[in-house]
Coordinates of C-alpha atoms and ligand atoms in Angstrom, one line a residue:
M558 CA -0.1 0.0 0.3
R559 CA 1.4 3.4 -0.9
R560 CA 1.0 6.4 0.7
N561 CA -2.7 8.1 0.5
G562 CA -4.2 5.1 -0.2
Y563 CA -3.1 4.5 -3.7
E564 CA -1.8 0.6 -3.9
E565 CA 0.3 -0.1 -7.0
K566 CA -1.6 -2.8 -9.0
D567 CA -2.4 -2.3 -12.6
F568 CA -1.2 0.8 -14.6
L569 CA -4.4 2.7 -15.4
W570 CA -4.3 3.3 -19.3
G571 CA -7.0 5.0 -21.0
G572 CA -8.0 8.1 -22.4
A573 CA -10.2 11.1 -21.1
C574 CA -13.1 13.3 -22.4
A575 CA -15.6 15.8 -21.2
A576 CA -19.6 15.9 -20.8
N577 CA -19.6 19.1 -23.0
Q578 CA -17.6 17.7 -25.8
C579 CA -19.3 14.9 -26.3
E580 CA -22.9 14.1 -24.9
G581 CA -24.5 16.1 -27.2
A582 CA -28.6 15.7 -26.0
Y583 CA -27.9 19.2 -24.9
L584 CA -32.0 19.5 -23.5
E585 CA -32.5 16.0 -23.6
G586 CA -33.2 13.9 -20.5
G587 CA -34.3 17.1 -18.5
K588 CA -30.9 18.5 -18.7
G589 CA -30.5 22.5 -18.2
L590 CA -28.5 24.6 -20.0
S591 CA -24.9 24.7 -19.6
T592 CA -22.1 27.5 -19.9
Q593 CA -20.8 25.6 -22.6
D594 CA -23.9 25.6 -24.7
L595 CA -23.6 28.9 -25.4
I596 CA -20.4 28.9 -27.2
A597 CA -20.5 29.3 -30.7
Y598 CA -18.8 28.4 -33.7
V599 CA -16.4 30.7 -35.0
P600 CA -14.8 29.9 -38.6
V601 CA -11.1 30.3 -38.7
E602 CA -11.1 33.3 -40.8
K603 CA -12.9 35.5 -38.1
R604 CA -11.5 33.4 -35.2
G605 CA -8.7 35.6 -34.1
H606 CA -6.6 34.6 -30.8
M607 CA -8.1 31.4 -28.9
F608 CA -8.7 33.5 -25.8
T609 CA -11.0 35.6 -27.7
I610 CA -13.0 32.7 -28.6
M611 CA -13.3 31.4 -25.3
S612 CA -14.1 34.3 -23.4
M613 CA -17.8 35.5 -22.7
D614 CA -19.4 39.1 -22.0
S615 CA -22.8 39.7 -21.0
E616 CA -24.4 40.9 -24.6
R617 CA -23.0 37.5 -26.1
F618 CA -24.1 35.7 -23.3
E619 CA -28.1 36.4 -23.4
A620 CA -28.2 36.5 -27.0
A621 CA -26.8 32.7 -27.2
K622 CA -29.7 31.9 -24.1
K623 CA -32.2 32.7 -26.8
D624 CA -30.5 31.4 -30.3
V625 CA -31.8 28.2 -31.2
E626 CA -30.6 28.4 -35.2
G627 CA -26.9 29.6 -34.8
N628 CA -23.9 26.4 -34.6
Y629 CA -23.1 25.5 -31.0
P630 CA -20.8 22.7 -31.5
K631 CA -20.9 21.6 -28.0
R632 CA -24.9 21.5 -27.8
R633 CA -24.9 18.1 -30.1
G634 CA -21.3 17.1 -29.3
I635 CA -20.6 13.4 -30.7
D636 CA -24.0 11.9 -29.4
F637 CA -21.9 9.8 -27.1
Y638 CA -25.5 10.5 -25.0
H639 CA -27.2 8.3 -27.6
R640 CA -24.0 6.1 -28.5
Y641 CA -22.2 5.6 -25.2
R642 CA -22.3 1.6 -25.6
E643 CA -20.7 1.5 -29.0
D644 CA -18.2 4.1 -27.8
I645 CA -17.2 2.2 -24.7
A646 CA -17.0 -0.8 -26.8
L647 CA -14.4 0.3 -28.8
L648 CA -12.4 2.0 -25.5
A649 CA -13.1 -1.5 -23.9
E650 CA -11.6 -2.8 -27.4
M651 CA -8.3 -0.9 -26.8
G652 CA -7.9 -2.7 -23.6
F653 CA -8.7 0.3 -21.5
K654 CA -8.0 0.6 -17.8
V655 CA -9.2 3.9 -17.0
F656 CA -12.2 6.2 -18.7
R657 CA -11.6 9.7 -17.8
M658 CA -15.0 11.5 -17.7
S659 CA -17.2 14.5 -16.4
V660 CA -20.7 14.7 -15.3
A661 CA -23.1 17.4 -16.6
W662 CA -23.8 19.3 -14.0
A663 CA -27.0 21.1 -15.5
R664 CA -28.3 17.3 -16.4
I665 CA -28.2 16.7 -12.6
F666 CA -29.2 20.3 -11.4
P667 CA -30.4 21.3 -14.4
N668 CA -30.4 25.0 -12.9
G669 CA -28.0 24.5 -10.4
D670 CA -29.8 24.9 -7.1
E671 CA -33.4 22.2 -7.6
R672 CA -34.4 21.0 -4.3
E673 CA -33.8 17.2 -5.8
P674 CA -31.5 16.7 -8.3
N675 CA -32.6 15.7 -11.9
E676 CA -33.4 11.6 -11.4
E677 CA -32.9 11.3 -15.4
G678 CA -29.1 12.3 -15.4
L679 CA -28.5 9.9 -12.7
R680 CA -29.4 7.3 -14.5
F681 CA -27.8 8.4 -17.3
Y682 CA -24.4 8.2 -15.8
D683 CA -25.5 5.1 -13.7
A684 CA -25.6 3.2 -17.3
V685 CA -22.8 4.7 -18.5
F686 CA -21.0 3.3 -15.1
D687 CA -22.5 0.1 -15.4
E688 CA -21.2 -0.2 -19.1
L689 CA -17.8 0.5 -18.2
L690 CA -17.2 -1.4 -15.0
K691 CA -18.9 -4.3 -17.4
Y692 CA -15.4 -4.1 -19.4
G693 CA -13.1 -3.6 -16.3
I694 CA -12.9 -0.2 -16.9
E695 CA -12.4 2.3 -13.6
P696 CA -14.3 5.5 -14.5
L697 CA -12.7 8.5 -13.2
V698 CA -15.0 11.2 -12.9
T699 CA -14.3 15.2 -13.1
I700 CA -17.4 16.6 -11.1
S701 CA -17.2 20.0 -12.9
H702 CA -15.3 20.2 -16.6
Y703 CA -15.3 23.6 -17.8
E704 CA -18.9 23.8 -17.3
I705 CA -21.9 25.3 -15.2
P706 CA -25.5 25.3 -15.3
V707 CA -26.8 28.8 -17.0
G708 CA -29.2 29.4 -13.7
L709 CA -25.9 29.8 -11.7
V710 CA -24.3 32.3 -13.8
D711 CA -27.5 34.4 -13.9
K712 CA -28.2 34.0 -10.3
H713 CA -24.8 34.7 -9.0
N714 CA -22.4 35.1 -11.5
S715 CA -20.8 31.8 -11.1
W716 CA -18.3 31.5 -9.0
M717 CA -17.7 34.9 -8.4
S718 CA -20.1 34.4 -5.2
R719 CA -19.9 32.2 -2.3
E720 CA -22.9 30.3 -2.8
M721 CA -21.4 28.3 -5.2
I722 CA -19.5 26.3 -2.7
D723 CA -23.1 25.2 -0.8
A724 CA -24.5 24.5 -4.6
Y725 CA -21.3 22.5 -5.7
V726 CA -21.0 20.5 -2.6
R727 CA -24.6 19.2 -2.7
Y728 CA -24.1 18.0 -6.4
A729 CA -21.3 16.4 -5.5
T730 CA -22.8 15.3 -2.5
V731 CA -25.5 13.5 -4.5
L732 CA -23.0 12.6 -7.1
F733 CA -21.3 10.1 -4.2
E734 CA -24.1 9.1 -2.8
R735 CA -25.0 7.7 -6.1
Y736 CA -22.2 6.0 -7.3
K737 CA -20.4 5.3 -4.1
G738 CA -20.4 1.4 -5.3
K739 CA -18.8 2.5 -8.8
V740 CA -16.7 5.1 -8.9
K741 CA -13.3 5.3 -6.9
Y742 CA -11.2 7.9 -8.7
W743 CA -12.5 11.9 -8.8
M744 CA -11.2 15.1 -9.6
P745 CA -13.2 18.2 -8.5
F746 CA -12.5 20.4 -11.1
N747 CA -10.7 20.2 -14.6
E748 CA -7.8 22.6 -14.9
I749 CA -8.0 25.0 -11.7
N750 CA -5.5 27.1 -12.6
V751 CA -6.5 28.4 -16.0
I752 CA -8.8 30.5 -14.4
R753 CA -6.5 33.0 -15.3
F754 CA -6.6 32.5 -18.4
C755 CA -10.5 32.2 -19.3
P756 CA -12.5 32.7 -16.8
Y757 CA -15.4 32.0 -18.2
T758 CA -14.9 28.3 -19.5
S759 CA -13.4 27.4 -16.5
A760 CA -15.3 29.1 -13.7
G761 CA -18.8 30.5 -15.7
I762 CA -17.7 34.1 -15.2
L763 CA -18.6 37.4 -17.0
L764 CA -16.1 40.0 -16.2
D765 CA -18.0 42.6 -16.9
R766 CA -20.6 42.1 -14.2
S767 CA -18.6 43.3 -11.9
E768 CA -16.7 46.4 -11.3
R769 CA -13.6 44.7 -9.5
P770 CA -10.3 44.2 -11.6
D771 CA -10.7 41.4 -13.5
E772 CA -7.4 39.5 -12.0
E773 CA -9.2 39.9 -8.2
M774 CA -12.2 38.6 -9.2
E775 CA -10.5 35.3 -10.9
Y776 CA -8.8 35.1 -7.9
Q777 CA -11.9 35.4 -5.5
A778 CA -13.7 32.7 -8.2
L779 CA -10.9 30.7 -7.4
H780 CA -10.6 30.6 -3.5
H781 CA -14.5 29.6 -4.0
Q782 CA -13.4 26.5 -6.1
L783 CA -10.4 25.7 -3.8
V784 CA -13.1 25.8 -0.8
A785 CA -15.6 23.6 -2.3
A786 CA -12.9 21.5 -3.4
A787 CA -12.0 20.7 -0.3
R788 CA -15.0 20.4 1.3
A789 CA -15.9 18.0 -1.4
T790 CA -13.1 15.9 -0.5
A791 CA -14.2 15.8 3.1
K792 CA -17.5 14.7 2.2
L793 CA -15.8 12.2 -0.2
R794 CA -13.9 10.7 2.7
E795 CA -17.1 10.6 4.7
I796 CA -19.8 9.0 1.8
C797 CA -17.0 6.6 0.2
P798 CA -14.5 5.4 2.4
G799 CA -11.4 4.4 0.1
A800 CA -12.4 6.3 -2.9
L801 CA -9.3 8.7 -4.1
M802 CA -9.4 12.8 -4.7
G803 CA -6.8 14.1 -7.2
A804 CA -6.4 17.7 -8.2
M805 CA -6.5 18.4 -11.9
M806 CA -4.5 21.5 -13.1
T807 CA -3.0 22.1 -16.5
R808 CA 0.8 21.9 -16.6
N809 CA 2.1 24.3 -18.8
L810 CA 6.0 24.2 -18.0
Y811 CA 7.5 28.1 -18.5
Y812 CA 11.5 27.6 -19.8
P813 CA 13.9 30.7 -19.2
E814 CA 14.5 32.7 -22.4
N815 CA 18.4 32.2 -22.0
C816 CA 20.4 31.8 -18.7
A817 CA 20.3 35.2 -18.0
P818 CA 19.5 35.3 -14.0
D819 CA 16.2 37.6 -14.8
N820 CA 15.1 35.1 -17.6
I821 CA 15.5 32.3 -15.1
L822 CA 13.1 34.4 -12.3
L823 CA 10.5 35.3 -15.1
A824 CA 10.3 31.4 -15.5
Q825 CA 10.4 30.7 -12.4
T826 CA 8.0 33.2 -11.1
E827 CA 5.5 31.8 -14.2
N828 CA 5.8 28.5 -13.1
A829 CA 5.2 29.2 -9.2
Y830 CA 2.0 31.5 -10.3
A831 CA 0.6 28.4 -12.2
L832 CA 1.6 26.0 -9.3
A833 CA 0.3 28.1 -6.6
P834 CA -3.3 26.6 -6.7
I835 CA -2.0 23.2 -6.7
D836 CA 0.0 24.3 -3.5
V837 CA -3.3 25.0 -2.3
E838 CA -5.2 21.6 -3.3
V839 CA -1.9 19.0 -2.3
R840 CA -0.1 21.2 0.9
G841 CA -3.2 22.7 2.0
R842 CA -1.9 25.9 2.2
Y843 CA -1.7 29.3 -0.2
P844 CA 2.3 30.2 -0.5
N845 CA 3.2 33.1 0.7
R846 CA 4.2 34.1 -3.1
L847 CA 0.7 34.7 -3.5
L848 CA -0.8 36.0 -0.3
R849 CA 2.3 38.9 -0.4
Y850 CA 0.7 39.2 -4.6
F851 CA -2.5 39.8 -3.5
E852 CA -1.0 42.2 -0.7
K853 CA 0.9 44.4 -3.6
M854 CA -1.7 44.3 -5.8
G855 CA -4.8 45.4 -2.9
Y856 CA -6.5 42.6 -3.7
E857 CA -9.1 41.8 -1.4
I858 CA -10.1 38.4 -1.3
C859 CA -12.7 37.5 0.9
M860 CA -11.9 34.6 2.3
E861 CA -14.4 33.3 5.9
A862 CA -13.1 32.1 9.1
G863 CA -12.8 28.4 8.7
D864 CA -12.0 28.5 5.0
L865 CA -7.9 28.3 5.6
D866 CA -8.5 24.9 8.2
V867 CA -10.7 23.4 5.9
L868 CA -8.4 24.0 3.1
R869 CA -5.5 22.6 5.6
E870 CA -7.6 19.7 6.0
N871 CA -8.6 18.1 3.2
T872 CA -5.8 17.8 1.0
V873 CA -5.9 15.5 -2.3
D874 CA -4.7 12.0 -2.5
F875 CA -3.3 12.4 -5.8
L876 CA -2.0 15.2 -8.4
G877 CA -3.4 14.7 -12.5
F878 CA -2.8 17.1 -14.9
S879 CA -2.8 18.0 -18.4
Y880 CA 0.0 18.1 -20.3
Y881 CA 0.1 19.6 -24.3
S882 CA 3.0 22.1 -24.7
T883 CA 5.5 24.1 -22.6
S884 CA 6.2 28.1 -23.3
V885 CA 9.0 30.5 -22.7
P886 CA 7.3 33.6 -20.9
T887 CA 8.4 36.9 -22.4
N888 CA 8.2 40.7 -21.8
N889 CA 8.8 41.5 -25.1
S890 CA 9.0 39.7 -28.3
S891 CA 6.5 39.5 -31.3
D892 CA 7.8 36.3 -32.0
T893 CA 5.4 34.2 -30.2
V894 CA 2.9 31.5 -30.0
A895 CA 0.0 30.8 -28.6
G896 CA 0.0 27.2 -26.6
N897 CA -2.7 25.0 -25.3
M898 CA -3.5 28.0 -23.1
V899 CA -0.8 30.9 -22.5
V900 CA 0.8 32.7 -25.1
G901 CA 4.5 33.0 -24.7
K902 CA 8.0 33.5 -26.9
R903 CA 8.9 30.5 -30.1
N904 CA 10.9 27.9 -28.7
P905 CA 13.2 27.6 -32.0
Y906 CA 13.7 23.8 -30.4
L907 CA 10.6 23.0 -30.8
P908 CA 7.9 22.2 -34.0
V909 CA 4.7 24.1 -34.0
N910 CA 1.5 22.8 -35.6
E911 CA -1.6 24.6 -37.4
W912 CA -2.9 25.6 -33.9
G913 CA 0.1 27.3 -32.9
V914 CA 1.0 24.4 -30.4
Q915 CA 4.5 23.4 -30.1
C916 CA 5.3 20.2 -29.2
D917 CA 7.9 18.8 -26.9
S918 CA 7.5 15.2 -25.1
V919 CA 10.7 15.8 -22.8
G920 CA 9.2 18.5 -21.2
L921 CA 6.7 15.9 -19.6
R922 CA 9.7 14.0 -18.4
V923 CA 11.0 17.4 -16.9
S924 CA 7.2 18.1 -15.5
L925 CA 6.9 14.8 -14.0
H926 CA 9.9 15.2 -12.4
D927 CA 9.9 18.6 -11.4
L928 CA 6.1 17.7 -10.0
W929 CA 7.1 14.7 -8.0
D930 CA 10.0 16.5 -6.1
R931 CA 7.6 19.4 -5.5
Y932 CA 4.2 17.2 -4.3
Q933 CA 5.5 13.8 -3.4
V934 CA 2.1 12.3 -3.9
P935 CA 1.0 9.8 -7.3
L936 CA 1.1 11.5 -10.4
F937 CA -1.9 11.0 -13.4
I938 CA -1.3 12.0 -17.0
A939 CA -4.7 13.0 -17.2
E940 CA -4.6 14.5 -20.6
N941 CA -2.1 14.7 -23.5
G942 CA -2.5 14.8 -27.1
R943 CA -2.4 16.7 -30.1
G944 CA -5.1 17.8 -32.4
F945 CA -4.4 17.3 -36.1
V946 CA -6.4 17.1 -39.3
D947 CA -6.9 13.7 -40.7
T948 CA -7.8 12.6 -44.2
V949 CA -10.2 9.3 -44.4
G950 CA -8.3 7.8 -47.6
E951 CA -10.7 6.2 -50.5
D952 CA -10.3 2.8 -49.0
G953 CA -11.8 4.5 -46.2
R954 CA -8.6 4.2 -44.2
I955 CA -7.0 6.9 -41.9
E956 CA -3.0 6.5 -41.5
D957 CA -2.2 9.1 -38.8
D958 CA 1.1 8.1 -38.3
Y959 CA 2.1 11.4 -36.8
R960 CA -0.5 11.1 -33.8
I961 CA 1.4 7.4 -33.1
D962 CA 4.5 9.6 -33.2
F963 CA 3.0 12.4 -30.9
L964 CA 1.8 9.9 -28.3
G965 CA 4.5 7.7 -28.6
S966 CA 7.4 10.2 -28.3
H967 CA 5.5 11.3 -25.0
I968 CA 4.7 7.9 -23.5
R969 CA 8.4 6.8 -24.1
Q970 CA 9.1 9.8 -21.8
M971 CA 6.6 9.3 -19.2
L972 CA 8.0 5.6 -19.1
L973 CA 11.5 6.9 -18.3
A974 CA 10.7 9.3 -16.0
M975 CA 9.0 6.4 -14.0
E976 CA 12.0 4.3 -14.6
E977 CA 13.8 7.3 -12.6
G978 CA 11.5 7.0 -9.7
V979 CA 8.6 9.0 -10.5
E980 CA 5.4 7.6 -9.1
V981 CA 2.7 7.6 -11.9
M982 CA -0.7 5.5 -11.7
G983 CA -2.2 6.0 -15.0
Y984 CA -1.9 7.7 -18.6
T985 CA -4.9 9.1 -20.4
C986 CA -4.8 10.4 -24.0
W987 CA -6.6 13.7 -24.7
S988 CA -9.1 12.4 -26.4
P989 CA -9.6 8.2 -27.9
I990 CA -12.3 9.4 -29.9
D991 CA -13.0 12.4 -31.6
M992 CA -14.9 15.2 -30.1
V993 CA -15.6 18.8 -30.2
S994 CA -12.7 21.2 -29.3
A995 CA -12.6 22.9 -25.8
S996 CA -11.2 26.0 -27.3
T997 CA -12.3 26.4 -30.8
S998 CA -15.5 24.5 -31.1
E999 CA -14.1 22.6 -34.5
M1000 CA -14.4 18.7 -35.0
R1001 CA -11.7 19.1 -37.8
K1002 CA -9.1 19.5 -35.4
R1003 CA -9.3 15.9 -33.7
Y1004 CA -7.4 14.2 -31.3
G1005 CA -8.8 10.8 -31.3
M1006 CA -7.9 7.2 -32.5
V1007 CA -11.6 6.6 -33.1
Y1008 CA -12.7 8.9 -36.1
V1009 CA -16.6 10.2 -36.1
D1010 CA -18.1 10.9 -39.1
L1011 CA -18.9 14.7 -38.8
D1012 CA -17.9 18.2 -39.6
D1013 CA -17.9 21.7 -38.0
E1014 CA -21.3 22.4 -39.3
G1015 CA -23.1 18.8 -37.7
A1016 CA -23.2 17.5 -41.0
G1017 CA -21.7 13.5 -41.5
S1018 CA -23.5 10.3 -40.3
G1019 CA -21.3 10.4 -36.9
R1020 CA -20.6 7.0 -38.0
R1021 CA -17.2 5.3 -35.8
S1022 CA -14.1 4.1 -37.1
R1023 CA -10.8 2.7 -36.4
K1024 CA -7.8 4.8 -37.2
K1025 CA -4.5 3.2 -37.4
S1026 CA -3.5 4.7 -33.9
F1027 CA -6.6 2.2 -32.6
A1028 CA -4.5 -0.5 -32.9
W1029 CA -1.4 1.1 -32.1
Y1030 CA -2.5 2.5 -29.1
K1031 CA -4.0 -1.3 -28.2
E1032 CA -1.0 -2.6 -28.3
V1033 CA 0.5 -0.2 -26.0
I1034 CA -1.5 -1.2 -23.4
A1035 CA -1.5 -4.9 -23.9
T1036 CA 2.4 -4.4 -23.3
D1037 CA 2.2 -1.9 -20.6
G1038 CA 4.0 0.2 -22.8
E1039 CA 7.1 -1.9 -23.1
C1040 CA 6.4 -2.5 -27.2
L1041 CA 7.8 1.1 -27.5
K1042 CA 11.2 0.6 -25.9
Ligands
BG6_2523 C1 -7.5 21.2 -22.4 C2 -8.9 20.8 -21.9 O1 -7.1 22.0 -21.8 O2 -7.3 20.9 -23.6 C3 -9.9 19.5 -22.8 O3 -8.9 20.3 -20.6 C4 -9.4 20.0 -23.9 O4 -11.5 19.8 -22.6 C5 -8.2 19.8 -24.4 O5 -10.5 19.8 -25.2 C6 -7.5 20.1 -25.9 O6 -7.9 21.7 -26.5 P1 -8.6 21.6 -27.7 O7 -9.5 23.3 -27.7 O8 -7.4 21.6 -28.8 O9 -9.9 20.9 -27.6

């Protein structure tokens, strides 16, 4: 038995998805509107910077609520809601041990604060978990992956309000009570540290609804999320002893531009701010540096009596993270690239893809060592992948060697880090099946080993087919990565 109750047995190989990107059926089964249902598709020529697409203001928010005609790809997803049996059978065929998925909060509480949960929504996830367990696949559930019932934004401006803590803990408690025999692995929020880059996506905040400085609002909302996560962790331990709670962040490792001490300091500072929420979740306290920063900026982050105790007493069991790329912070360069979440100076040693994301498999190994040294809790690679445009050959085959190269190079680095002593519980690629992109709402940007015949406008049969990478990943899992060595 290892620390934190995590027992080393089978390495958890699998893949990850999010309800808002795959389920579709956005108003079926009693579901209410969620923040992601309001994100419209923007054609590439009108797109501009990724953060612009992911941001939201009150005017667009109100208009999208009434718009039933527009192209909102997350409303239709890939129809996992109706096709989950077929999809799970494909995951099982690849030999998955774990499937990271999320629950759509608005399926359980359509407006976020009803007196009773929506039984039809609960039944849907019962059916999904049963289907996974039938094949011996462990569900790893993110309680809130980038979506919040719109009713809670209307009432509270979402995580800006302390009321959200109770609403979230009630929702989480319903999940723990209902699924206690079925789900062992939980994560409270997806990528909790990205709130600084996408406050609407991550926390449902409309920045124009308050006079407070944007960054102060983001840290206030983050504090509410951290307290909510800690209180949910306490509930999980009470209701499901033996279940494990894992923090989940995006790991965007910052490299110094060169060995000039000022640049080292700049990269170190960026890394420290990016990790601050995880310091709270794993170590149980805010880092001094962040508290000093609040003081320096004059930010008044309202914390109630008892909050710091709750954070200290309910730290997580493991640390999950998504890994897509690394970046180089710069104060004065025009030669920049947008990473999955942040913009930085172009790193001349790394290739860039069509969406501006640089590929850096060694950075994953660096990150694993860094995080293990800093936190000493088991790590879980909760997302790793890269979007590509796939071409279906005349014979219907998809020869995605680029995906095999990308994932293979990252998995190799993970295996090396493990050989060097880092404890890694599992690896879930993003995403095993093509689904709607979180940032650009495209289908064209594909991550899966299973192809889904749908385009950006929603045209297509929805038919699933196996890409070349499907058989490759199956072999990786069957050999526990040995085939890559
Ligand atoms: C992660 C998110 O940051 O990146 C996922 O947790 C997302 O939801 C993934 O899909 C890939 O990003 P994108 O924008 O290419 O879908």
